[in-house]
XYZ file of N, CA and C in Angstrom:
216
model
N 0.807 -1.209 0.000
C 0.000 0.000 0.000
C 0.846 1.268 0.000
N 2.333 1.236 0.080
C 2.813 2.355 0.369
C 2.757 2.768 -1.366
N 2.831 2.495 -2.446
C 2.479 3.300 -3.776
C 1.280 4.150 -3.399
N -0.209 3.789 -2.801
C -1.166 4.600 -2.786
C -0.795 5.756 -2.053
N 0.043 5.180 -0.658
C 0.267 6.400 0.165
C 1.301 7.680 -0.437
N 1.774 7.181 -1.462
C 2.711 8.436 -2.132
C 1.626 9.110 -3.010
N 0.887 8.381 -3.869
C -0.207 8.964 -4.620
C -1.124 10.195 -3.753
N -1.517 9.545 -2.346
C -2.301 10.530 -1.125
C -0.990 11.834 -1.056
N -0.196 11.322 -0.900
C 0.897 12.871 -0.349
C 1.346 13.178 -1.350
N 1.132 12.964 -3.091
C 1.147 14.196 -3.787
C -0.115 14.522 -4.188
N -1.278 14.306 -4.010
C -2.272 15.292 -4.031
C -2.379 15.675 -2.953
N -1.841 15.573 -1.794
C -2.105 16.619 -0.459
C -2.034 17.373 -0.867
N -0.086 17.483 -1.024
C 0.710 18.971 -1.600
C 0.629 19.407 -2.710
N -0.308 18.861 -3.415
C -0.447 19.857 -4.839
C -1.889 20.425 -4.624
N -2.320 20.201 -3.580
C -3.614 20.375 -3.355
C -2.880 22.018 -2.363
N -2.370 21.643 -1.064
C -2.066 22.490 -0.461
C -1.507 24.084 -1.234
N -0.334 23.548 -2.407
C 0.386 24.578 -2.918
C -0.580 25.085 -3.761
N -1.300 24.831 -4.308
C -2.747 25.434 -5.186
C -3.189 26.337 -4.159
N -3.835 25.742 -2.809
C -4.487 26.389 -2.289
C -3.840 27.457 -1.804
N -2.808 27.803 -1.357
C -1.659 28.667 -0.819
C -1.681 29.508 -1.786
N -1.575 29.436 -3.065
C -0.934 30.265 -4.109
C -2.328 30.893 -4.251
N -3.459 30.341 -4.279
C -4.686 31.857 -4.404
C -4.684 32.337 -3.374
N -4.237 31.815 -2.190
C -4.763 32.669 -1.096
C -4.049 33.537 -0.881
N -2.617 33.493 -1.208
C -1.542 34.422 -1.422
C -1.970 35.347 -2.762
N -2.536 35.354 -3.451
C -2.834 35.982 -4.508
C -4.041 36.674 -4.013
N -4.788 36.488 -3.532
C -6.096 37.118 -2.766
C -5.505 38.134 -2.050
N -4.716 37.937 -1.384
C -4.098 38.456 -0.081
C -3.820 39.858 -0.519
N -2.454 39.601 -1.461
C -2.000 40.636 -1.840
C -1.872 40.059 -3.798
N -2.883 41.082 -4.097
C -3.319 40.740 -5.451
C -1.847 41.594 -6.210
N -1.663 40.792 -7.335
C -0.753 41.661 -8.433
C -1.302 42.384 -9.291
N -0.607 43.275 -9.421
C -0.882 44.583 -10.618
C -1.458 44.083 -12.152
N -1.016 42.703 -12.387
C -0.415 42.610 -13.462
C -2.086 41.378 -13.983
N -2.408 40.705 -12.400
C -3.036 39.965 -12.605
C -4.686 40.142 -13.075
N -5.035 40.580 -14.118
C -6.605 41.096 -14.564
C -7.320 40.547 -15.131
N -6.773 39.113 -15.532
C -7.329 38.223 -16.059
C -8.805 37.415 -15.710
N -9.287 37.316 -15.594
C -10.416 36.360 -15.008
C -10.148 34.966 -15.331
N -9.142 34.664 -16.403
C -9.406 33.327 -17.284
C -8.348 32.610 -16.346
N -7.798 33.292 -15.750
C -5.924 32.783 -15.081
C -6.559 32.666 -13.595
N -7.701 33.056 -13.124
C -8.028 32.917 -11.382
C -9.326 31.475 -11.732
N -9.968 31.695 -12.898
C -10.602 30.660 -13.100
C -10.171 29.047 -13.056
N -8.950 29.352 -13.970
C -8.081 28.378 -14.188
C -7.440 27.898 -12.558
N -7.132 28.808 -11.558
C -6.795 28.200 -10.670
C -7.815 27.781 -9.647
N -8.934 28.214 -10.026
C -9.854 27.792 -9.173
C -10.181 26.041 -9.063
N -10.305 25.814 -10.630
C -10.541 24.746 -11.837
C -9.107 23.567 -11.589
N -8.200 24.037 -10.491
C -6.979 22.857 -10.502
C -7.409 22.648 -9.252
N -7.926 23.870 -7.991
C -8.288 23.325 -6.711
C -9.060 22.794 -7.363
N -10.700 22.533 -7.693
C -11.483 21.718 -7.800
C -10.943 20.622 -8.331
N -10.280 20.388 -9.157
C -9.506 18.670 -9.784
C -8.650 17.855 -8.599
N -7.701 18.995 -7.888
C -6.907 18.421 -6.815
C -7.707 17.535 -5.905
N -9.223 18.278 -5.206
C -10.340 18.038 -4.354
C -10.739 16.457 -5.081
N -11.556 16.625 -5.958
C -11.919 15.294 -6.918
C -11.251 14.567 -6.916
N -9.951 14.469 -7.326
C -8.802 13.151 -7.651
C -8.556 12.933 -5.702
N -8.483 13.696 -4.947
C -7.894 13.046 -3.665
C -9.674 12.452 -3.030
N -10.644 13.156 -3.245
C -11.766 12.024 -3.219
C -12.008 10.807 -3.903
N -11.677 10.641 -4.920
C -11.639 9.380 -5.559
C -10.802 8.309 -4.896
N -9.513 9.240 -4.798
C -8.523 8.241 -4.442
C -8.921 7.506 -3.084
N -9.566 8.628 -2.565
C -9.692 7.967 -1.206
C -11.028 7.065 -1.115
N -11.818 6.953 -2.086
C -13.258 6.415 -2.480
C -12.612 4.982 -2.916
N -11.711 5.153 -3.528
C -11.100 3.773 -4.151
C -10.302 3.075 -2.985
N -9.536 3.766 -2.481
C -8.797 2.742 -1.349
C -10.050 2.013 -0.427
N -10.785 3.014 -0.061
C -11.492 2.513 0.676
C -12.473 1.013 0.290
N -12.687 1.147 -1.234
C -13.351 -0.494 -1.749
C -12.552 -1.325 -1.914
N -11.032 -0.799 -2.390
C -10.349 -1.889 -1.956
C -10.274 -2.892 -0.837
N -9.838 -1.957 0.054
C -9.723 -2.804 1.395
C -11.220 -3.674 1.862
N -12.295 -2.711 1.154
C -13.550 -3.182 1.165
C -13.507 -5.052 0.694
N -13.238 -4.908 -0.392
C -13.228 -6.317 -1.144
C -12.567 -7.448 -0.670
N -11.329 -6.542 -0.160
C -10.156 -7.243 0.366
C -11.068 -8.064 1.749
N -11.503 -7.441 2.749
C -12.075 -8.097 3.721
C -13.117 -8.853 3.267
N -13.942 -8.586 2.583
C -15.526 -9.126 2.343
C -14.888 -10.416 1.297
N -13.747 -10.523 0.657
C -13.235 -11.643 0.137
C -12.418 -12.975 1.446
N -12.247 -12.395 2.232
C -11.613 -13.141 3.266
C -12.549 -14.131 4.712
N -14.074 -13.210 4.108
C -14.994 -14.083 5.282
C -15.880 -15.182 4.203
């Protein structure tokens, strides 16, 4: 199981550094940044980060599911 557990701790931290980087951008907004399409876009990687670490964790969990319910 330790492959899944590396899979969990890089969507933590790509989850975390997403989230950091708008909130740092919220915080103290750039001059430069006026885009709507470029805050969308990062909105649109938190939401994927969120999804893929629910799945992942939707899937481990039937694993182990099967895994037991195969053993009784």
């Amino acid at each position: 199981m330790s492959f899944y557990d590396g899979i969990q701790s890089r969507l933590d931290s790509q989850m975390k550094k997403t989230t950091k980087q708008l909130d740092e951008l919220l915080r103290n907004p750039d001059p430069f940044f006026s885009d709507d399409v470029d805050f969308f876009e990062t909105k649109m990687e938190i939401a994927q980060a969120h999804f893929a670490r629910s799945e992942h964790t939707r899937i481990r969990h039937e694993l182990r599911k099967s895994v037991l319910d195969g053993m009784q």
